[in-house]
PDB file of C-alpha atoms and ligand atoms in Angstrom:
ATOM      1  CA  MET E  24     244.317 -12.619   0.838  1.00 48.00           C
ATOM      2  CA  THR E  25     246.327  -9.768   2.237  1.00 60.00           C
ATOM      3  CA  ASP E  26     243.466  -8.214   4.165  1.00 94.00           C
ATOM      4  CA  VAL E  27     243.155 -11.172   6.536  1.00 97.00           C
ATOM      5  CA  LEU E  28     245.175 -11.002   9.756  1.00 98.00           C
ATOM      6  CA  LEU E  29     243.984 -14.125  11.577  1.00 98.00           C
ATOM      7  CA  THR E  30     242.396 -17.322  10.279  1.00 98.00           C
ATOM      8  CA  ALA E  31     240.859 -20.056  12.393  1.00 98.00           C
ATOM      9  CA  ASN E  32     240.558 -23.198  10.295  1.00 98.00           C
ATOM     10  CA  HIS E  33     238.158 -25.942  11.398  1.00 98.00           C
ATOM     11  CA  LEU E  34     239.203 -25.579  15.037  1.00 98.00           C
ATOM     12  CA  SER E  35     238.087 -28.175  17.547  1.00 98.00           C
ATOM     13  CA  VAL E  36     239.124 -28.856  21.107  1.00 98.00           C
ATOM     14  CA  ARG E  37     237.845 -31.552  23.404  1.00 97.00           C
ATOM     15  CA  PHE E  38     238.122 -31.644  27.183  1.00 95.00           C
ATOM     16  CA  GLY E  39     237.255 -35.177  28.250  1.00 92.00           C
ATOM     17  CA  GLY E  40     233.712 -35.660  27.025  1.00 90.00           C
ATOM     18  CA  VAL E  41     233.092 -31.982  26.242  1.00 93.00           C
ATOM     19  CA  LEU E  42     233.628 -30.646  22.729  1.00 96.00           C
ATOM     20  CA  ALA E  43     234.257 -27.067  23.887  1.00 97.00           C
ATOM     21  CA  VAL E  44     234.955 -25.873  20.342  1.00 98.00           C
ATOM     22  CA  ASN E  45     233.571 -27.863  17.433  1.00 98.00           C
ATOM     23  CA  ASP E  46     234.762 -27.190  13.869  1.00 98.00           C
ATOM     24  CA  VAL E  47     234.928 -23.403  14.168  1.00 98.00           C
ATOM     25  CA  SER E  48     236.282 -21.408  11.215  1.00 98.00           C
ATOM     26  CA  PHE E  49     236.511 -17.625  10.793  1.00 98.00           C
ATOM     27  CA  ASP E  50     238.751 -14.864   9.429  1.00 98.00           C
ATOM     28  CA  VAL E  51     239.608 -11.634  11.191  1.00 98.00           C
ATOM     29  CA  ARG E  52     240.391  -8.858   8.690  1.00 98.00           C
ATOM     30  CA  LYS E  53     243.104  -6.289   9.243  1.00 98.00           C
ATOM     31  CA  GLY E  54     241.736  -3.217  11.002  1.00 98.00           C
ATOM     32  CA  GLU E  55     238.327  -4.564  11.990  1.00 98.00           C
ATOM     33  CA  VAL E  56     236.651  -5.140  15.330  1.00 98.00           C
ATOM     34  CA  PHE E  57     235.459  -8.757  15.209  1.00 98.00           C
ATOM     35  CA  THR E  58     233.293  -9.932  18.086  1.00 98.00           C
ATOM     36  CA  LEU E  59     232.411 -13.382  19.410  1.00 98.00           C
ATOM     37  CA  ILE E  60     229.064 -13.613  21.158  1.00 97.00           C
ATOM     38  CA  GLY E  61     227.164 -16.543  22.601  1.00 96.00           C
ATOM     39  CA  PRO E  62     225.609 -17.843  25.811  1.00 95.00           C
ATOM     40  CA  ASN E  63     227.726 -18.944  28.783  1.00 94.00           C
ATOM     41  CA  GLY E  64     229.827 -21.975  27.968  1.00 95.00           C
ATOM     42  CA  ALA E  65     229.568 -21.403  24.196  1.00 96.00           C
ATOM     43  CA  GLY E  66     233.345 -21.760  23.791  1.00 97.00           C
ATOM     44  CA  LYS E  67     234.321 -18.088  23.342  1.00 97.00           C
ATOM     45  CA  THR E  68     237.118 -17.930  25.919  1.00 97.00           C
ATOM     46  CA  THR E  69     238.320 -21.328  24.709  1.00 98.00           C
ATOM     47  CA  VAL E  70     238.810 -19.818  21.227  1.00 98.00           C
ATOM     48  CA  PHE E  71     240.925 -17.076  22.864  1.00 97.00           C
ATOM     49  CA  ASN E  72     242.924 -19.716  24.727  1.00 97.00           C
ATOM     50  CA  LEU E  73     243.528 -21.554  21.460  1.00 98.00           C
ATOM     51  CA  ILE E  74     244.807 -18.348  19.835  1.00 98.00           C
ATOM     52  CA  SER E  75     246.979 -17.596  22.887  1.00 95.00           C
ATOM     53  CA  ARG E  76     248.357 -21.150  22.615  1.00 96.00           C
ATOM     54  CA  ILE E  77     247.241 -21.988  26.155  1.00 95.00           C
ATOM     55  CA  TYR E  78     245.278 -24.884  24.651  1.00 96.00           C
ATOM     56  CA  GLN E  79     246.347 -27.126  21.780  1.00 96.00           C
ATOM     57  CA  PRO E  80     243.485 -27.778  19.332  1.00 97.00           C
ATOM     58  CA  THR E  81     242.332 -31.371  18.917  1.00 97.00           C
ATOM     59  CA  ALA E  82     241.859 -30.568  15.214  1.00 98.00           C
ATOM     60  CA  GLY E  83     242.314 -27.576  12.928  1.00 98.00           C
ATOM     61  CA  ASP E  84     244.857 -24.783  12.871  1.00 98.00           C
ATOM     62  CA  ILE E  85     245.249 -21.038  13.275  1.00 98.00           C
ATOM     63  CA  TRP E  86     247.141 -18.664  10.984  1.00 98.00           C
ATOM     64  CA  PHE E  87     248.340 -15.193  11.908  1.00 98.00           C
ATOM     65  CA  ASP E  88     249.712 -12.899   9.225  1.00 96.00           C
ATOM     66  CA  GLY E  89     250.878 -15.806   7.067  1.00 94.00           C
ATOM     67  CA  ARG E  90     252.352 -17.745   9.986  1.00 96.00           C
ATOM     68  CA  LYS E  91     251.022 -20.978  11.403  1.00 97.00           C
ATOM     69  CA  LEU E  92     250.226 -19.897  14.940  1.00 97.00           C
ATOM     70  CA  THR E  93     249.405 -23.423  16.060  1.00 97.00           C
ATOM     71  CA  ALA E  94     253.052 -24.341  15.380  1.00 96.00           C
ATOM     72  CA  GLU E  95     254.298 -21.597  17.744  1.00 95.00           C
ATOM     73  CA  PRO E  96     254.830 -21.962  21.491  1.00 93.00           C
ATOM     74  CA  ALA E  97     252.732 -19.846  23.899  1.00 91.00           C
ATOM     75  CA  HIS E  98     255.702 -17.681  24.880  1.00 89.00           C
ATOM     76  CA  ALA E  99     256.200 -16.579  21.250  1.00 92.00           C
ATOM     77  CA  ILE E 100     252.706 -15.118  20.918  1.00 93.00           C
ATOM     78  CA  ALA E 101     253.340 -11.659  22.419  1.00 91.00           C
ATOM     79  CA  ALA E 102     256.428 -11.099  20.283  1.00 90.00           C
ATOM     80  CA  LEU E 103     254.400 -12.019  17.185  1.00 95.00           C
ATOM     81  CA  GLY E 104     252.099  -9.111  17.990  1.00 96.00           C
ATOM     82  CA  ILE E 105     249.134 -10.595  19.856  1.00 97.00           C
ATOM     83  CA  ALA E 106     248.051  -9.250  23.254  1.00 96.00           C
ATOM     84  CA  ARG E 107     245.038 -10.034  25.371  1.00 94.00           C
ATOM     85  CA  THR E 108     243.007  -9.090  28.391  1.00 93.00           C
ATOM     86  CA  PHE E 109     241.342 -11.703  30.582  1.00 90.00           C
ATOM     87  CA  GLN E 110     237.737 -12.330  31.577  1.00 85.00           C
ATOM     88  CA  ASN E 111     238.984 -12.126  35.174  1.00 87.00           C
ATOM     89  CA  ILE E 112     241.445  -9.255  35.356  1.00 87.00           C
ATOM     90  CA  GLU E 113     245.053 -10.460  35.660  1.00 89.00           C
ATOM     91  CA  LEU E 114     247.361  -7.756  36.999  1.00 93.00           C
ATOM     92  CA  PHE E 115     250.109  -7.547  39.582  1.00 93.00           C
ATOM     93  CA  GLU E 116     248.092  -6.281  42.559  1.00 94.00           C
ATOM     94  CA  HIS E 117     251.038  -5.031  44.579  1.00 94.00           C
ATOM     95  CA  ALA E 118     252.669  -3.015  41.857  1.00 95.00           C
ATOM     96  CA  THR E 119     251.771   0.453  40.595  1.00 96.00           C
ATOM     97  CA  VAL E 120     249.915   1.066  37.353  1.00 97.00           C
ATOM     98  CA  LEU E 121     253.147   2.211  35.680  1.00 96.00           C
ATOM     99  CA  HIS E 122     255.001  -0.892  36.838  1.00 95.00           C
ATOM    100  CA  ASN E 123     252.253  -3.154  35.545  1.00 95.00           C
ATOM    101  CA  LEU E 124     252.590  -1.510  32.142  1.00 95.00           C
ATOM    102  CA  LEU E 125     256.372  -1.876  32.160  1.00 92.00           C
ATOM    103  CA  ILE E 126     256.124  -5.544  33.144  1.00 86.00           C
ATOM    104  CA  GLY E 127     253.732  -5.996  30.213  1.00 73.00           C
ATOM    105  CA  ARG E 128     256.390  -4.515  27.933  1.00 75.00           C
ATOM    106  CA  HIS E 129     259.007  -7.028  28.991  1.00 67.00           C
ATOM    107  CA  THR E 130     257.533  -9.791  26.843  1.00 58.00           C
ATOM    108  CA  HIS E 131     258.271  -7.509  23.929  1.00 53.00           C
ATOM    109  CA  ARG E 132     261.886  -6.618  24.639  1.00 52.00           C
ATOM    110  CA  ARG E 133     264.293  -7.794  21.986  1.00 53.00           C
ATOM    111  CA  THR E 134     267.475  -7.365  23.991  1.00 53.00           C
ATOM    112  CA  GLY E 135     269.105 -10.477  25.394  1.00 58.00           C
ATOM    113  CA  LEU E 136     270.005 -11.265  28.974  1.00 60.00           C
ATOM    114  CA  VAL E 137     273.728 -10.700  28.542  1.00 60.00           C
ATOM    115  CA  ARG E 138     273.198  -7.345  26.913  1.00 55.00           C
ATOM    116  CA  ASP E 139     270.767  -6.416  29.685  1.00 61.00           C
ATOM    117  CA  LEU E 140     273.353  -7.369  32.309  1.00 62.00           C
ATOM    118  CA  PHE E 141     275.870  -4.951  30.897  1.00 62.00           C
ATOM    119  CA  PHE E 142     273.128  -2.415  30.236  1.00 64.00           C
ATOM    120  CA  THR E 143     274.400  -1.635  26.813  1.00 74.00           C
ATOM    121  CA  ARG E 144     273.191   1.123  24.583  1.00 76.00           C
ATOM    122  CA  THR E 145     270.629  -1.203  22.946  1.00 76.00           C
ATOM    123  CA  ALA E 146     269.234  -2.186  26.337  1.00 75.00           C
ATOM    124  CA  ARG E 147     269.139   1.441  27.454  1.00 79.00           C
ATOM    125  CA  GLU E 148     267.304   2.452  24.309  1.00 83.00           C
ATOM    126  CA  ALA E 149     264.831  -0.407  24.740  1.00 81.00           C
ATOM    127  CA  GLU E 150     264.230   0.652  28.337  1.00 82.00           C
ATOM    128  CA  LEU E 151     263.659   4.249  27.268  1.00 87.00           C
ATOM    129  CA  HIS E 152     261.301   3.140  24.493  1.00 88.00           C
ATOM    130  CA  SER E 153     259.349   1.014  27.024  1.00 88.00           C
ATOM    131  CA  ARG E 154     258.953   3.968  29.342  1.00 92.00           C
ATOM    132  CA  LEU E 155     257.884   6.310  26.557  1.00 93.00           C
ATOM    133  CA  LYS E 156     255.367   3.745  25.293  1.00 93.00           C
ATOM    134  CA  ALA E 157     253.941   3.248  28.798  1.00 95.00           C
ATOM    135  CA  GLU E 158     253.560   7.028  29.262  1.00 96.00           C
ATOM    136  CA  GLU E 159     251.929   7.312  25.838  1.00 95.00           C
ATOM    137  CA  VAL E 160     249.369   4.623  26.722  1.00 96.00           C
ATOM    138  CA  ILE E 161     248.749   6.233  30.143  1.00 97.00           C
ATOM    139  CA  ASP E 162     247.942   9.499  28.332  1.00 96.00           C
ATOM    140  CA  LEU E 163     245.819   7.771  25.694  1.00 94.00           C
ATOM    141  CA  LEU E 164     243.634   5.964  28.255  1.00 95.00           C
ATOM    142  CA  ASN E 165     243.517   8.882  30.671  1.00 95.00           C
ATOM    143  CA  LEU E 166     245.274   7.024  33.483  1.00 97.00           C
ATOM    144  CA  GLN E 167     247.606   9.877  34.567  1.00 97.00           C
ATOM    145  CA  HIS E 168     245.775  10.212  37.868  1.00 97.00           C
ATOM    146  CA  TYR E 169     246.463   6.556  38.761  1.00 98.00           C
ATOM    147  CA  ARG E 170     249.968   6.269  37.305  1.00 97.00           C
ATOM    148  CA  ASP E 171     251.726   5.702  40.660  1.00 97.00           C
ATOM    149  CA  THR E 172     248.850   4.027  42.506  1.00 97.00           C
ATOM    150  CA  MET E 173     249.059   0.391  43.591  1.00 97.00           C
ATOM    151  CA  VAL E 174     246.630  -1.706  41.523  1.00 97.00           C
ATOM    152  CA  ALA E 175     245.215  -3.321  44.702  1.00 95.00           C
ATOM    153  CA  GLY E 176     243.769   0.060  45.729  1.00 92.00           C
ATOM    154  CA  LEU E 177     242.006   0.811  42.454  1.00 96.00           C
ATOM    155  CA  PRO E 178     238.274   0.586  41.730  1.00 95.00           C
ATOM    156  CA  TYR E 179     237.265  -2.313  39.460  1.00 95.00           C
ATOM    157  CA  GLY E 180     236.428  -0.052  36.512  1.00 95.00           C
ATOM    158  CA  VAL E 181     239.903   1.503  36.565  1.00 96.00           C
ATOM    159  CA  ARG E 182     241.568  -1.922  36.751  1.00 96.00           C
ATOM    160  CA  LYS E 183     239.767  -2.923  33.564  1.00 96.00           C
ATOM    161  CA  VAL E 184     241.315   0.093  31.824  1.00 96.00           C
ATOM    162  CA  VAL E 185     244.745  -0.700  33.314  1.00 96.00           C
ATOM    163  CA  GLU E 186     244.500  -4.216  31.907  1.00 96.00           C
ATOM    164  CA  LEU E 187     243.699  -2.761  28.514  1.00 96.00           C
ATOM    165  CA  ALA E 188     246.683  -0.417  28.903  1.00 96.00           C
ATOM    166  CA  ARG E 189     248.995  -3.297  29.816  1.00 96.00           C
ATOM    167  CA  ALA E 190     247.973  -5.128  26.643  1.00 96.00           C
ATOM    168  CA  LEU E 191     248.454  -1.999  24.499  1.00 96.00           C
ATOM    169  CA  CYS E 192     251.952  -1.453  25.870  1.00 94.00           C
ATOM    170  CA  THR E 193     253.147  -4.548  24.029  1.00 93.00           C
ATOM    171  CA  GLU E 194     252.243  -2.716  20.774  1.00 94.00           C
ATOM    172  CA  PRO E 195     250.071  -5.544  19.432  1.00 96.00           C
ATOM    173  CA  ARG E 196     248.764  -5.881  15.905  1.00 97.00           C
ATOM    174  CA  LEU E 197     245.914  -8.019  17.228  1.00 98.00           C
ATOM    175  CA  LEU E 198     244.258  -7.279  20.544  1.00 98.00           C
ATOM    176  CA  LEU E 199     242.063  -9.940  22.188  1.00 98.00           C
ATOM    177  CA  LEU E 200     239.555  -8.520  24.683  1.00 97.00           C
ATOM    178  CA  ASP E 201     237.614 -11.043  26.782  1.00 97.00           C
ATOM    179  CA  GLU E 202     234.459  -9.284  28.010  1.00 97.00           C
ATOM    180  CA  PRO E 203     235.835  -5.736  28.254  1.00 96.00           C
ATOM    181  CA  SER E 204     232.573  -4.419  29.753  1.00 96.00           C
ATOM    182  CA  SER E 205     231.920  -7.123  32.353  1.00 95.00           C
ATOM    183  CA  GLY E 206     231.538  -5.595  35.811  1.00 94.00           C
ATOM    184  CA  LEU E 207     231.412  -2.053  34.435  1.00 96.00           C
ATOM    185  CA  ASN E 208     228.551   0.389  34.964  1.00 96.00           C
ATOM    186  CA  VAL E 209     226.792   2.091  32.047  1.00 96.00           C
ATOM    187  CA  GLU E 210     229.075   5.117  32.056  1.00 96.00           C
ATOM    188  CA  GLU E 211     232.244   3.000  32.252  1.00 96.00           C
ATOM    189  CA  THR E 212     230.922   0.793  29.435  1.00 97.00           C
ATOM    190  CA  ASP E 213     230.445   3.899  27.267  1.00 96.00           C
ATOM    191  CA  ASP E 214     234.040   4.893  28.008  1.00 95.00           C
ATOM    192  CA  MET E 215     235.196   1.397  27.087  1.00 96.00           C
ATOM    193  CA  ALA E 216     233.390   1.707  23.734  1.00 97.00           C
ATOM    194  CA  PHE E 217     235.332   4.925  23.082  1.00 96.00           C
ATOM    195  CA  TRP E 218     238.650   3.303  23.973  1.00 96.00           C
ATOM    196  CA  ILE E 219     237.955   0.376  21.659  1.00 97.00           C
ATOM    197  CA  GLN E 220     237.049   2.737  18.820  1.00 97.00           C
ATOM    198  CA  ASP E 221     240.200   4.790  19.460  1.00 95.00           C
ATOM    199  CA  ILE E 222     242.334   1.651  19.496  1.00 96.00           C
ATOM    200  CA  GLN E 223     240.881   0.601  16.147  1.00 97.00           C
ATOM    201  CA  GLN E 224     240.762   3.998  14.465  1.00 96.00           C
ATOM    202  CA  GLU E 225     243.668   5.951  15.974  1.00 94.00           C
ATOM    203  CA  LEU E 226     246.138   3.135  16.605  1.00 94.00           C
ATOM    204  CA  GLY E 227     245.039   0.948  13.689  1.00 96.00           C
ATOM    205  CA  ILE E 228     244.989  -2.169  15.870  1.00 98.00           C
ATOM    206  CA  THR E 229     242.765  -5.103  14.893  1.00 98.00           C
ATOM    207  CA  VAL E 230     240.484  -6.169  17.732  1.00 98.00           C
ATOM    208  CA  LEU E 231     239.013  -9.610  18.420  1.00 98.00           C
ATOM    209  CA  MET E 232     236.567  -9.312  21.278  1.00 98.00           C
ATOM    210  CA  VAL E 233     234.255 -11.494  23.346  1.00 98.00           C
ATOM    211  CA  GLU E 234     231.338  -9.492  24.708  1.00 97.00           C
ATOM    212  CA  HIS E 235     227.863  -9.976  26.184  1.00 95.00           C
ATOM    213  CA  ASP E 236     226.643  -6.369  26.162  1.00 95.00           C
ATOM    214  CA  MET E 237     224.884  -6.131  22.798  1.00 94.00           C
ATOM    215  CA  SER E 238     224.745  -2.337  22.812  1.00 95.00           C
ATOM    216  CA  LEU E 239     228.553  -2.253  23.093  1.00 97.00           C
ATOM    217  CA  VAL E 240     228.813  -5.026  20.486  1.00 97.00           C
ATOM    218  CA  SER E 241     226.613  -3.107  18.033  1.00 96.00           C
ATOM    219  CA  LYS E 242     228.441   0.155  18.633  1.00 97.00           C
ATOM    220  CA  VAL E 243     231.974  -1.040  17.977  1.00 98.00           C
ATOM    221  CA  SER E 244     231.878  -4.278  15.952  1.00 98.00           C
ATOM    222  CA  ASP E 245     232.354  -4.504  12.211  1.00 98.00           C
ATOM    223  CA  ARG E 246     231.404  -8.183  12.229  1.00 98.00           C
ATOM    224  CA  VAL E 247     230.026 -10.605  14.776  1.00 98.00           C
ATOM    225  CA  LEU E 248     230.326 -14.381  15.082  1.00 98.00           C
ATOM    226  CA  ALA E 249     227.720 -16.074  17.238  1.00 97.00           C
ATOM    227  CA  MET E 250     228.591 -19.374  18.898  1.00 97.00           C
ATOM    228  CA  ASN E 251     226.596 -21.882  20.884  1.00 96.00           C
ATOM    229  CA  GLN E 252     227.798 -25.099  22.492  1.00 95.00           C
ATOM    230  CA  GLY E 253     231.117 -24.897  20.698  1.00 97.00           C
ATOM    231  CA  GLU E 254     229.662 -24.359  17.243  1.00 97.00           C
ATOM    232  CA  VAL E 255     229.249 -21.405  14.894  1.00 97.00           C
ATOM    233  CA  LEU E 256     225.644 -20.241  14.680  1.00 96.00           C
ATOM    234  CA  ALA E 257     225.899 -17.120  12.537  1.00 97.00           C
ATOM    235  CA  LEU E 258     228.337 -14.604  11.090  1.00 98.00           C
ATOM    236  CA  GLY E 259     227.582 -11.118   9.828  1.00 97.00           C
ATOM    237  CA  THR E 260     227.020  -7.509  10.823  1.00 97.00           C
ATOM    238  CA  PRO E 261     225.825  -6.932  14.412  1.00 96.00           C
ATOM    239  CA  ARG E 262     222.281  -6.419  13.142  1.00 95.00           C
ATOM    240  CA  GLU E 263     222.270  -9.504  10.928  1.00 96.00           C
ATOM    241  CA  VAL E 264     223.526 -11.727  13.726  1.00 96.00           C
ATOM    242  CA  GLN E 265     221.237 -10.301  16.407  1.00 93.00           C
ATOM    243  CA  THR E 266     218.163 -11.020  14.310  1.00 92.00           C
ATOM    244  CA  ASP E 267     219.334 -14.442  13.073  1.00 94.00           C
ATOM    245  CA  PRO E 268     216.705 -17.012  14.124  1.00 93.00           C
ATOM    246  CA  ALA E 269     219.359 -19.540  15.275  1.00 92.00           C
ATOM    247  CA  VAL E 270     220.924 -16.878  17.510  1.00 93.00           C
ATOM    248  CA  VAL E 271     217.599 -15.804  18.991  1.00 91.00           C
ATOM    249  CA  GLU E 272     216.794 -19.471  19.616  1.00 90.00           C
ATOM    250  CA  ALA E 273     220.135 -20.094  21.369  1.00 88.00           C
ATOM    251  CA  TYR E 274     219.485 -17.256  23.776  1.00 82.00           C
ATOM    252  CA  LEU E 275     215.903 -18.299  24.564  1.00 70.00           C
ATOM    253  CA  GLY E 276     215.563 -19.587  28.049  1.00 55.00           C
ATOM    254  CA  THR E 277     218.762 -17.902  29.175  1.00 55.00           C
ATOM    255  CA  ILE E 278     217.482 -14.339  28.957  1.00 48.00           C
ATOM    256  CA  ASP E 279     214.227 -12.560  28.183  1.00 46.00           C
ATOM    257  CA  ASP E 280     215.442  -9.955  25.759  1.00 48.00           C
ATOM    258  CA  VAL E 281     218.193 -10.490  23.187  1.00 48.00           C
ATOM    259  CA  SER E 282     218.783  -6.732  22.989  1.00 50.00           C
ATOM    260  CA  SER E 283     219.970  -6.637  26.578  1.00 50.00           C
ATOM    261  CA  LEU E 284     222.484  -9.392  26.991  1.00 50.00           C
ATOM    262  CA  ARG E 285     224.322  -7.536  29.751  1.00 45.00           C
ATOM    263  CA  ARG E 286     225.054  -9.765  32.700  1.00 47.00           C
ATOM    264  CA  PRO E 287     224.737  -8.382  36.203  1.00 45.00           C
ATOM    265  CA  ALA E 288     227.984  -6.896  37.499  1.00 42.00           C
TER     266      ALA E 288
HETATM  267  N1  ATP G  24     240.379 -26.376  30.732  1.00 91.61           N
HETATM  268  C1  ATP G  24     239.163 -26.884  30.601  1.00 91.61           C
HETATM  269  N2  ATP G  24     238.874 -28.122  31.054  1.00 91.61           N
HETATM  270  C2  ATP G  24     237.638 -28.647  30.901  1.00 91.61           C
HETATM  271  N3  ATP G  24     236.617 -27.998  30.340  1.00 91.61           N
HETATM  272  C3  ATP G  24     236.821 -26.756  29.907  1.00 91.61           C
HETATM  273  C4  ATP G  24     238.105 -26.129  29.995  1.00 91.61           C
HETATM  274  N4  ATP G  24     238.012 -24.880  29.457  1.00 91.61           N
HETATM  275  C5  ATP G  24     236.750 -24.738  29.038  1.00 91.61           C
HETATM  276  N5  ATP G  24     236.037 -25.860  29.300  1.00 91.61           N
HETATM  277  C6  ATP G  24     234.625 -26.091  28.961  1.00 91.61           C
HETATM  278  O1  ATP G  24     234.418 -25.658  27.625  1.00 91.61           O
HETATM  279  C7  ATP G  24     233.150 -25.048  27.470  1.00 91.61           C
HETATM  280  C8  ATP G  24     233.331 -23.658  26.916  1.00 91.61           C
HETATM  281  O2  ATP G  24     233.884 -22.815  27.909  1.00 91.61           O
HETATM  282  P1  ATP G  24     234.307 -21.308  27.646  1.00 91.61           P
HETATM  283  O3  ATP G  24     234.975 -20.814  28.867  1.00 91.61           O
HETATM  284  O4  ATP G  24     235.060 -21.218  26.377  1.00 91.61           O
HETATM  285  O5  ATP G  24     232.897 -20.595  27.467  1.00 91.61           O
HETATM  286  P2  ATP G  24     232.550 -19.074  27.201  1.00 91.61           P
HETATM  287  O6  ATP G  24     231.805 -19.017  25.915  1.00 91.61           O
HETATM  288  O7  ATP G  24     233.753 -18.232  27.337  1.00 91.61           O
HETATM  289  O8  ATP G  24     231.505 -18.795  28.372  1.00 91.61           O
HETATM  290  P3  ATP G  24     231.308 -17.520  29.348  1.00 91.61           P
HETATM  291  O9  ATP G  24     230.387 -16.591  28.607  1.00 91.61           O
HETATM  292  O10 ATP G  24     230.649 -18.093  30.550  1.00 91.61           O
HETATM  293  O11 ATP G  24     232.652 -16.929  29.642  1.00 91.61           O
HETATM  294  C9  ATP G  24     232.490 -25.101  28.837  1.00 91.61           C
HETATM  295  O12 ATP G  24     231.678 -26.247  28.867  1.00 91.61           O
HETATM  296  C10 ATP G  24     233.659 -25.241  29.777  1.00 91.61           C
HETATM  297  O13 ATP G  24     233.275 -25.886  30.960  1.00 91.61           O
HETATM  298 MG1   MG G  25     234.343 -16.787  28.654  1.00 91.61          MG
END
């Protein structure tokens, strides 16, 4: 099955009495945008934390490009080609946008400490490549204007894009986006949809996303997996999943209209 990049196999994780993820299986195909939806507490971020190796599953395993991810330590994940953004933005506040992108690159550097100390040709080339990559991503995401601005002084919407940029700088094959539109206004959410489409179509990066805004989900997702209380409810195209009776049922009582799952900023 060469077209599959990531496989989650009967994943479960328990925190005390809570089964946060309960026997969840899915495949993410190379090149697609695959989206997890579900009400608050459904287990979506926990799935991301399992893939990032922050949590160890109680049962099941995860495979990435033929490799058993659940046998790898958390610090190996970036070098394997997986990058993520966080539900709550995680950036270095007192560094510039450019510096945040360069720090992001460091997880990816292949040069060793000794070579770095002597600043050999390999280290110099790696440094140059990092800088070129950061500038390329700044151009791609239209961040030129903020390049030398301290993150602490940036509006929320720009920080979201900087976080996306930081993840892209590691040149991932799989990009995990946890609620890319949360806190964004309508116009910023439209921009985010464009960036996600560019990342998929221009850069050829596979995207696994968690998202509440169903108009964004429908616009960019190839397939959607709906979860509720740790379990899989439905899998299919955005339309199939949105109209699935089990999905509609899960959202009842939490919101009035399934077509507008956007949470207040
Ligand atoms: N480290 C942890 N310790 C204990 N319980 C946890 C931990 N992480 C997650 N949980 C619990 O697991 C369940 C799933 O949480 P998770 O954050 O994955 O939900 P989510 O689908 O991302 O929700 P939201 O849409 O609110 O972000 C919740 O009941 C949560 O309280
Ligand atoms: Mg979450």
